[in-house]
Structures are given as C-alpha cells and as structure tokens.
Amino acid sequence: MENGAAQPVIVAIDGPAGTGKSSTSKAVATQLGLSYLDTGAQYRAITWWMVTNAIDVDDPSAIAAVAGKPEIVSGTDPANPTITVDGVDVSAPIRTQEVSSRVSAVSAVPEVRARITELQRAVAAGAEGGIVVEGRDIGTTVLPDADLKIFLTASAEARAARRNGELKGADVNATREALMKRDAADSSRKTSPLAKADDAVEVDTTELTLTQVIECVVTLVEEKRAGK
C-alpha cells in the first residue's frame, strides 16, 4: 500500500435486534471510510417481494420456487444506504410490521439464504476499501474469513426499550415478546442460525451509550488494521 494507506478490512457485526447494530455499523463505516451493508434489509426486501407478489410465506416450497426471481441491489454508502427490488426503492416499505412479522419465516428457507448469502459475498468482494457487514450470520456463515468479527449483545429489556424508540407508540412488553420470539426463531433455524462465531469479540451494549459502542468498535477495527 502506498504512503501507509490503511489496508482494506472486512468487519462482520452480528447480533440480535435492538443491540444498536445498524446505528453502530453505519457510524463505524462512516468514521473509517468503509462501505456498509445491512444484510437484514436484504432479507426484508425479499420478504417484501414475496408479500407483494402474494406468495404464501407459510409454504417454504412456494418461497423456494421463486427465491431467485427478485433482483435485489444494495447501495453501500453508510451515509445513505439504499435498497431496491427490481429497480423499485423499498427502503420504507421493508420496515413495516407486515414485513417484520414475516421475515423470519422467509429467511429460514435454505434457498433464500443461499441466494442472499451469494449477494452478500459479492458485495463484500467488490468493496475495494473494505466494508462493515452487519447481520446475524455474517461471522459464522457469510464471511467466515472476515478480518474482524464482533457480536453485539444486550439484555432483552434494553433491546425492547431501544426498539420501542424506533417504533413510535409501541408497547414495550409486546416489543420484548416479539424480539424474543424472533431471536428464538433465528437462533433455532437449521440454516445459518443467529450465532456467535468462536473468534468473535463480544460487546455487551446493555449499559453503554451508542457513542460508547461506536468508539469501542472503531478502536477494535483500528487495532486490527494496525496489526496487519
């Protein structure tokens, strides 16, 4: 590398919903000049496409049969991460409750995971300066050779409270139940479950502010870069 330019680094950030994963990943990528990929948005996008096209999301074979149809494109600018399906901007509709309640079922279908994993690997391979990839199975399945793997955790209560800050007017108990149900579904699925990689650094965000979590992760990435 010329003049001590930083080595490209691939950072995998995994963990359940409500740990501050997206906010942390975007901020870290921005601060360090890396690309950013929200893999959850890709699963939401394919779920949105299934719902929009009236595919029975309770029928894995119906999902599997059309998993290759939608064209999903992710923009990797952390300041403005975009996602389109067949050329349509879906960044807003993929965040609806209708999609949220079905994403675990769609994500559990092996053909869907194979398709989206392939997309994710292609995006990471194409990120010349390095990338922060956030999701649930990045360090274990998608990018097992990532330079740095981080697993964010937090108590169910803390996660529900944070998620409630995002979902205006939501009931904390209902949110907590929904999060725990989704975690259970994602942790127990046969294909690429939500799991911490053996070589991941665990960061418990329960007592930390978002700024502290970002600082912690930035430090870990900088140490990794320096040690290359």
PDB file of C-alpha atoms in Angstrom:
ATOM      1  CA  MET A   1       0.000   0.000   0.000  1.00  0.00           C
ATOM      2  CA  GLU A   2       1.285   3.481  -0.785  1.00  0.00           C
ATOM      3  CA  ASN A   3       2.142   6.012   1.892  1.00  0.00           C
ATOM      4  CA  GLY A   4       0.771   3.937   4.719  1.00  0.00           C
ATOM      5  CA  ALA A   5      -2.758   3.859   3.333  1.00  0.00           C
ATOM      6  CA  ALA A   6      -4.993   1.706   5.526  1.00  0.00           C
ATOM      7  CA  GLN A   7      -5.408  -1.891   4.465  1.00  0.00           C
ATOM      8  CA  PRO A   8      -8.906  -2.804   3.304  1.00  0.00           C
ATOM      9  CA  VAL A   9     -10.605  -4.542   6.192  1.00  0.00           C
ATOM     10  CA  ILE A  10     -13.752  -6.679   6.272  1.00  0.00           C
ATOM     11  CA  VAL A  11     -15.677  -6.287   9.518  1.00  0.00           C
ATOM     12  CA  ALA A  12     -18.571  -8.606  10.426  1.00  0.00           C
ATOM     13  CA  ILE A  13     -21.014  -7.303  13.051  1.00  0.00           C
ATOM     14  CA  ASP A  14     -23.623  -9.799  14.236  1.00  0.00           C
ATOM     15  CA  GLY A  15     -26.191  -9.893  16.991  1.00  0.00           C
ATOM     16  CA  PRO A  16     -29.916  -9.907  17.714  1.00  0.00           C
ATOM     17  CA  ALA A  17     -32.276  -6.991  17.012  1.00  0.00           C
ATOM     18  CA  GLY A  18     -32.160  -3.947  19.278  1.00  0.00           C
ATOM     19  CA  THR A  19     -28.458  -4.124  20.179  1.00  0.00           C
ATOM     20  CA  GLY A  20     -27.632  -0.968  18.231  1.00  0.00           C
ATOM     21  CA  LYS A  21     -26.197  -2.997  15.365  1.00  0.00           C
ATOM     22  CA  SER A  22     -27.326  -0.815  12.458  1.00  0.00           C
ATOM     23  CA  SER A  23     -26.522   2.535  14.077  1.00  0.00           C
ATOM     24  CA  THR A  24     -23.121   1.247  15.202  1.00  0.00           C
ATOM     25  CA  SER A  25     -22.245  -0.338  11.858  1.00  0.00           C
ATOM     26  CA  LYS A  26     -23.188   2.766   9.858  1.00  0.00           C
ATOM     27  CA  ALA A  27     -21.268   5.104  12.171  1.00  0.00           C
ATOM     28  CA  VAL A  28     -18.156   2.904  12.230  1.00  0.00           C
ATOM     29  CA  ALA A  29     -18.162   2.618   8.422  1.00  0.00           C
ATOM     30  CA  THR A  30     -18.584   6.395   8.103  1.00  0.00           C
ATOM     31  CA  GLN A  31     -15.779   7.195  10.561  1.00  0.00           C
ATOM     32  CA  LEU A  32     -13.345   4.761   8.965  1.00  0.00           C
ATOM     33  CA  GLY A  33     -14.255   5.395   5.334  1.00  0.00           C
ATOM     34  CA  LEU A  34     -15.562   1.876   4.752  1.00  0.00           C
ATOM     35  CA  SER A  35     -18.521   0.634   2.722  1.00  0.00           C
ATOM     36  CA  TYR A  36     -21.554  -0.636   4.647  1.00  0.00           C
ATOM     37  CA  LEU A  37     -24.028  -3.462   4.072  1.00  0.00           C
ATOM     38  CA  ASP A  38     -27.223  -4.074   6.037  1.00  0.00           C
ATOM     39  CA  THR A  39     -27.907  -7.742   5.324  1.00  0.00           C
ATOM     40  CA  GLY A  40     -31.166  -7.664   7.285  1.00  0.00           C
ATOM     41  CA  ALA A  41     -32.529  -5.191   4.739  1.00  0.00           C
ATOM     42  CA  GLN A  42     -31.859  -7.751   2.002  1.00  0.00           C
ATOM     43  CA  TYR A  43     -33.902 -10.381   3.827  1.00  0.00           C
ATOM     44  CA  ARG A  44     -36.612  -7.795   4.403  1.00  0.00           C
ATOM     45  CA  ALA A  45     -36.504  -6.908   0.709  1.00  0.00           C
ATOM     46  CA  ILE A  46     -37.032 -10.472  -0.469  1.00  0.00           C
ATOM     47  CA  THR A  47     -39.802 -10.842   2.152  1.00  0.00           C
ATOM     48  CA  TRP A  48     -41.466  -7.645   0.874  1.00  0.00           C
ATOM     49  CA  TRP A  49     -41.314  -9.057  -2.668  1.00  0.00           C
ATOM     50  CA  MET A  50     -42.946 -12.326  -1.514  1.00  0.00           C
ATOM     51  CA  VAL A  51     -45.741 -10.462   0.299  1.00  0.00           C
ATOM     52  CA  THR A  52     -46.275  -8.054  -2.625  1.00  0.00           C
ATOM     53  CA  ASN A  53     -46.494 -10.953  -5.068  1.00  0.00           C
ATOM     54  CA  ALA A  54     -48.918 -12.898  -2.845  1.00  0.00           C
ATOM     55  CA  ILE A  55     -46.538 -15.805  -2.257  1.00  0.00           C
ATOM     56  CA  ASP A  56     -47.675 -17.947   0.689  1.00  0.00           C
ATOM     57  CA  VAL A  57     -44.909 -17.246   3.229  1.00  0.00           C
ATOM     58  CA  ASP A  58     -46.081 -20.180   5.341  1.00  0.00           C
ATOM     59  CA  ASP A  59     -45.159 -22.532   2.489  1.00  0.00           C
ATOM     60  CA  PRO A  60     -41.350 -22.991   2.272  1.00  0.00           C
ATOM     61  CA  SER A  61     -41.593 -24.762  -1.087  1.00  0.00           C
ATOM     62  CA  ALA A  62     -43.543 -21.840  -2.588  1.00  0.00           C
ATOM     63  CA  ILE A  63     -40.874 -19.429  -1.288  1.00  0.00           C
ATOM     64  CA  ALA A  64     -38.034 -21.632  -2.534  1.00  0.00           C
ATOM     65  CA  ALA A  65     -39.532 -21.834  -6.016  1.00  0.00           C
ATOM     66  CA  VAL A  66     -39.334 -18.055  -6.551  1.00  0.00           C
ATOM     67  CA  ALA A  67     -36.304 -17.149  -4.391  1.00  0.00           C
ATOM     68  CA  GLY A  68     -34.230 -16.403  -7.491  1.00  0.00           C
ATOM     69  CA  LYS A  69     -36.743 -14.049  -9.111  1.00  0.00           C
ATOM     70  CA  PRO A  70     -36.426 -10.624  -7.440  1.00  0.00           C
ATOM     71  CA  GLU A  71     -33.393  -8.523  -8.352  1.00  0.00           C
ATOM     72  CA  ILE A  72     -32.087  -7.003  -5.112  1.00  0.00           C
ATOM     73  CA  VAL A  73     -29.485  -4.240  -5.237  1.00  0.00           C
ATOM     74  CA  SER A  74     -27.889  -2.755  -2.108  1.00  0.00           C
ATOM     75  CA  GLY A  75     -26.147   0.625  -2.074  1.00  0.00           C
ATOM     76  CA  THR A  76     -23.154   0.580   0.296  1.00  0.00           C
ATOM     77  CA  ASP A  77     -22.745   4.264   1.196  1.00  0.00           C
ATOM     78  CA  PRO A  78     -23.105   4.330   5.020  1.00  0.00           C
ATOM     79  CA  ALA A  79     -24.485   7.887   4.867  1.00  0.00           C
ATOM     80  CA  ASN A  80     -27.247   6.805   2.501  1.00  0.00           C
ATOM     81  CA  PRO A  81     -27.626   3.009   2.305  1.00  0.00           C
ATOM     82  CA  THR A  82     -30.162   2.247  -0.430  1.00  0.00           C
ATOM     83  CA  ILE A  83     -32.006  -0.914  -1.380  1.00  0.00           C
ATOM     84  CA  THR A  84     -34.045  -1.623  -4.471  1.00  0.00           C
ATOM     85  CA  VAL A  85     -36.040  -4.612  -5.665  1.00  0.00           C
ATOM     86  CA  ASP A  86     -36.482  -4.830  -9.438  1.00  0.00           C
ATOM     87  CA  GLY A  87     -35.485  -1.180  -9.619  1.00  0.00           C
ATOM     88  CA  VAL A  88     -38.019  -0.010  -7.000  1.00  0.00           C
ATOM     89  CA  ASP A  89     -36.792   1.793  -3.860  1.00  0.00           C
ATOM     90  CA  VAL A  90     -38.078  -0.317  -0.951  1.00  0.00           C
ATOM     91  CA  SER A  91     -36.216   1.287   1.959  1.00  0.00           C
ATOM     92  CA  ALA A  92     -39.502   2.429   3.566  1.00  0.00           C
ATOM     93  CA  PRO A  93     -41.902  -0.470   2.847  1.00  0.00           C
ATOM     94  CA  ILE A  94     -39.456  -3.129   4.111  1.00  0.00           C
ATOM     95  CA  ARG A  95     -39.696  -1.609   7.617  1.00  0.00           C
ATOM     96  CA  THR A  96     -43.435  -2.177   8.011  1.00  0.00           C
ATOM     97  CA  GLN A  97     -44.862  -4.529  10.622  1.00  0.00           C
ATOM     98  CA  GLU A  98     -46.270  -6.675   7.823  1.00  0.00           C
ATOM     99  CA  VAL A  99     -42.735  -7.409   6.593  1.00  0.00           C
ATOM    100  CA  SER A 100     -41.197  -7.590  10.100  1.00  0.00           C
ATOM    101  CA  SER A 101     -43.641 -10.291  11.170  1.00  0.00           C
ATOM    102  CA  ARG A 102     -42.823 -12.490   8.178  1.00  0.00           C
ATOM    103  CA  VAL A 103     -39.075 -12.025   7.700  1.00  0.00           C
ATOM    104  CA  SER A 104     -38.044 -14.904   9.997  1.00  0.00           C
ATOM    105  CA  ALA A 105     -40.202 -17.399   8.090  1.00  0.00           C
ATOM    106  CA  VAL A 106     -38.853 -16.308   4.711  1.00  0.00           C
ATOM    107  CA  SER A 107     -35.243 -16.086   5.981  1.00  0.00           C
ATOM    108  CA  ALA A 108     -35.374 -19.664   7.281  1.00  0.00           C
ATOM    109  CA  VAL A 109     -35.830 -21.120   3.787  1.00  0.00           C
ATOM    110  CA  PRO A 110     -32.443 -22.537   2.667  1.00  0.00           C
ATOM    111  CA  GLU A 111     -32.889 -21.389  -0.947  1.00  0.00           C
ATOM    112  CA  VAL A 112     -33.469 -17.815   0.247  1.00  0.00           C
ATOM    113  CA  ARG A 113     -30.385 -17.911   2.452  1.00  0.00           C
ATOM    114  CA  ALA A 114     -28.246 -19.329  -0.349  1.00  0.00           C
ATOM    115  CA  ARG A 115     -29.418 -16.597  -2.721  1.00  0.00           C
ATOM    116  CA  ILE A 116     -28.925 -13.721  -0.266  1.00  0.00           C
ATOM    117  CA  THR A 117     -25.596 -15.090   1.033  1.00  0.00           C
ATOM    118  CA  GLU A 118     -24.313 -15.126  -2.549  1.00  0.00           C
ATOM    119  CA  LEU A 119     -25.391 -11.471  -2.943  1.00  0.00           C
ATOM    120  CA  GLN A 120     -23.694 -10.512   0.332  1.00  0.00           C
ATOM    121  CA  ARG A 121     -20.408 -12.173  -0.589  1.00  0.00           C
ATOM    122  CA  ALA A 122     -20.437 -10.422  -3.974  1.00  0.00           C
ATOM    123  CA  VAL A 123     -20.965  -7.015  -2.323  1.00  0.00           C
ATOM    124  CA  ALA A 124     -18.168  -7.648   0.202  1.00  0.00           C
ATOM    125  CA  ALA A 125     -15.790  -8.851  -2.514  1.00  0.00           C
ATOM    126  CA  GLY A 126     -16.486  -5.714  -4.532  1.00  0.00           C
ATOM    127  CA  ALA A 127     -15.782  -3.277  -1.682  1.00  0.00           C
ATOM    128  CA  GLU A 128     -12.262  -2.164  -2.586  1.00  0.00           C
ATOM    129  CA  GLY A 129     -11.564  -0.112   0.533  1.00  0.00           C
ATOM    130  CA  GLY A 130     -13.150  -2.579   2.950  1.00  0.00           C
ATOM    131  CA  ILE A 131     -16.650  -2.927   4.360  1.00  0.00           C
ATOM    132  CA  VAL A 132     -18.696  -3.275   7.545  1.00  0.00           C
ATOM    133  CA  VAL A 133     -21.295  -6.023   7.078  1.00  0.00           C
ATOM    134  CA  GLU A 134     -23.993  -6.342   9.723  1.00  0.00           C
ATOM    135  CA  GLY A 135     -26.418  -9.183  10.238  1.00  0.00           C
ATOM    136  CA  ARG A 136     -26.956 -12.401  12.154  1.00  0.00           C
ATOM    137  CA  ASP A 137     -24.777 -14.998  10.478  1.00  0.00           C
ATOM    138  CA  ILE A 138     -22.015 -12.919   8.881  1.00  0.00           C
ATOM    139  CA  GLY A 139     -19.090 -14.105  11.009  1.00  0.00           C
ATOM    140  CA  THR A 140     -20.258 -17.717  11.034  1.00  0.00           C
ATOM    141  CA  THR A 141     -21.619 -18.335   7.538  1.00  0.00           C
ATOM    142  CA  VAL A 142     -21.439 -15.421   5.103  1.00  0.00           C
ATOM    143  CA  LEU A 143     -17.886 -14.168   5.705  1.00  0.00           C
ATOM    144  CA  PRO A 144     -16.157 -16.714   7.967  1.00  0.00           C
ATOM    145  CA  ASP A 145     -12.781 -15.254   6.925  1.00  0.00           C
ATOM    146  CA  ALA A 146     -13.694 -11.663   7.915  1.00  0.00           C
ATOM    147  CA  ASP A 147     -10.726  -9.738   9.354  1.00  0.00           C
ATOM    148  CA  LEU A 148     -12.681  -8.789  12.467  1.00  0.00           C
ATOM    149  CA  LYS A 149     -15.863 -10.299  13.890  1.00  0.00           C
ATOM    150  CA  ILE A 150     -17.935  -8.523  16.505  1.00  0.00           C
ATOM    151  CA  PHE A 151     -21.012  -9.904  18.270  1.00  0.00           C
ATOM    152  CA  LEU A 152     -23.215  -7.278  19.932  1.00  0.00           C
ATOM    153  CA  THR A 153     -25.481  -8.343  22.778  1.00  0.00           C
ATOM    154  CA  ALA A 154     -27.799  -6.592  25.253  1.00  0.00           C
ATOM    155  CA  SER A 155     -30.484  -7.587  27.735  1.00  0.00           C
ATOM    156  CA  ALA A 156     -33.966  -8.223  26.336  1.00  0.00           C
ATOM    157  CA  GLU A 157     -35.267  -5.240  28.325  1.00  0.00           C
ATOM    158  CA  ALA A 158     -32.673  -2.861  26.912  1.00  0.00           C
ATOM    159  CA  ARG A 159     -33.277  -4.100  23.389  1.00  0.00           C
ATOM    160  CA  ALA A 160     -37.053  -3.727  23.676  1.00  0.00           C
ATOM    161  CA  ALA A 161     -36.675  -0.189  25.004  1.00  0.00           C
ATOM    162  CA  ARG A 162     -34.402   0.761  22.115  1.00  0.00           C
ATOM    163  CA  ARG A 163     -36.586  -0.854  19.505  1.00  0.00           C
ATOM    164  CA  ASN A 164     -39.533   0.997  21.029  1.00  0.00           C
ATOM    165  CA  GLY A 165     -37.712   4.249  20.461  1.00  0.00           C
ATOM    166  CA  GLU A 166     -37.751   3.309  16.772  1.00  0.00           C
ATOM    167  CA  LEU A 167     -41.347   2.049  16.703  1.00  0.00           C
ATOM    168  CA  LYS A 168     -43.372   5.062  17.797  1.00  0.00           C
ATOM    169  CA  GLY A 169     -46.151   4.299  20.268  1.00  0.00           C
ATOM    170  CA  ALA A 170     -45.305   0.617  20.554  1.00  0.00           C
ATOM    171  CA  ASP A 171     -45.884  -1.323  23.756  1.00  0.00           C
ATOM    172  CA  VAL A 172     -42.571  -2.286  25.425  1.00  0.00           C
ATOM    173  CA  ASN A 173     -43.805  -5.680  26.632  1.00  0.00           C
ATOM    174  CA  ALA A 174     -45.220  -6.560  23.212  1.00  0.00           C
ATOM    175  CA  THR A 175     -41.963  -5.424  21.601  1.00  0.00           C
ATOM    176  CA  ARG A 176     -39.913  -7.527  24.036  1.00  0.00           C
ATOM    177  CA  GLU A 177     -42.075 -10.586  23.318  1.00  0.00           C
ATOM    178  CA  ALA A 178     -41.721 -10.043  19.556  1.00  0.00           C
ATOM    179  CA  LEU A 179     -37.943  -9.643  19.813  1.00  0.00           C
ATOM    180  CA  MET A 180     -37.557 -12.778  21.921  1.00  0.00           C
ATOM    181  CA  LYS A 181     -39.793 -14.734  19.547  1.00  0.00           C
ATOM    182  CA  ARG A 182     -37.722 -13.582  16.563  1.00  0.00           C
ATOM    183  CA  ASP A 183     -34.445 -14.404  18.380  1.00  0.00           C
ATOM    184  CA  ALA A 184     -35.731 -17.891  19.179  1.00  0.00           C
ATOM    185  CA  ALA A 185     -36.777 -18.452  15.562  1.00  0.00           C
ATOM    186  CA  ASP A 186     -33.489 -17.129  14.184  1.00  0.00           C
ATOM    187  CA  SER A 187     -31.318 -18.998  16.708  1.00  0.00           C
ATOM    188  CA  SER A 188     -33.044 -22.343  16.186  1.00  0.00           C
ATOM    189  CA  ARG A 189     -33.378 -22.398  12.392  1.00  0.00           C
ATOM    190  CA  LYS A 190     -31.401 -25.141  10.684  1.00  0.00           C
ATOM    191  CA  THR A 191     -29.763 -22.952   8.026  1.00  0.00           C
ATOM    192  CA  SER A 192     -27.279 -20.317   9.241  1.00  0.00           C
ATOM    193  CA  PRO A 193     -28.741 -19.650  12.685  1.00  0.00           C
ATOM    194  CA  LEU A 194     -28.076 -16.485  14.673  1.00  0.00           C
ATOM    195  CA  ALA A 195     -24.888 -17.478  16.495  1.00  0.00           C
ATOM    196  CA  LYS A 196     -21.656 -16.014  17.797  1.00  0.00           C
ATOM    197  CA  ALA A 197     -18.541 -17.085  15.890  1.00  0.00           C
ATOM    198  CA  ASP A 198     -15.842 -18.699  18.038  1.00  0.00           C
ATOM    199  CA  ASP A 199     -13.390 -15.957  17.110  1.00  0.00           C
ATOM    200  CA  ALA A 200     -15.807 -13.027  17.530  1.00  0.00           C
ATOM    201  CA  VAL A 201     -15.306 -10.253  20.082  1.00  0.00           C
ATOM    202  CA  GLU A 202     -18.469  -9.956  22.196  1.00  0.00           C
ATOM    203  CA  VAL A 203     -19.578  -6.440  23.154  1.00  0.00           C
ATOM    204  CA  ASP A 204     -22.432  -6.172  25.675  1.00  0.00           C
ATOM    205  CA  THR A 205     -24.205  -2.884  24.900  1.00  0.00           C
ATOM    206  CA  THR A 206     -26.750  -3.015  27.753  1.00  0.00           C
ATOM    207  CA  GLU A 207     -25.022  -0.353  29.875  1.00  0.00           C
ATOM    208  CA  LEU A 208     -23.328   1.532  27.041  1.00  0.00           C
ATOM    209  CA  THR A 209     -24.479   4.590  25.130  1.00  0.00           C
ATOM    210  CA  LEU A 210     -24.461   4.346  21.345  1.00  0.00           C
ATOM    211  CA  THR A 211     -21.427   6.650  21.254  1.00  0.00           C
ATOM    212  CA  GLN A 212     -19.522   4.313  23.587  1.00  0.00           C
ATOM    213  CA  VAL A 213     -20.393   1.272  21.476  1.00  0.00           C
ATOM    214  CA  ILE A 214     -19.218   3.065  18.314  1.00  0.00           C
ATOM    215  CA  GLU A 215     -15.955   4.119  19.995  1.00  0.00           C
ATOM    216  CA  CYS A 216     -15.354   0.562  21.179  1.00  0.00           C
ATOM    217  CA  VAL A 217     -15.874  -0.934  17.713  1.00  0.00           C
ATOM    218  CA  VAL A 218     -13.829   1.772  15.940  1.00  0.00           C
ATOM    219  CA  THR A 219     -10.953   1.036  18.342  1.00  0.00           C
ATOM    220  CA  LEU A 220     -11.191  -2.703  17.623  1.00  0.00           C
ATOM    221  CA  VAL A 221     -11.110  -2.078  13.862  1.00  0.00           C
ATOM    222  CA  GLU A 222      -8.189   0.358  14.118  1.00  0.00           C
ATOM    223  CA  GLU A 223      -6.219  -2.137  16.224  1.00  0.00           C
ATOM    224  CA  LYS A 224      -6.936  -4.829  13.622  1.00  0.00           C
ATOM    225  CA  ARG A 225      -5.775  -2.566  10.794  1.00  0.00           C
ATOM    226  CA  ALA A 226      -2.612  -1.599  12.653  1.00  0.00           C
ATOM    227  CA  GLY A 227      -1.767  -5.225  13.346  1.00  0.00           C
ATOM    228  CA  LYS A 228      -1.949  -6.268   9.684  1.00  0.00           C
TER     229      LYS A 228
END
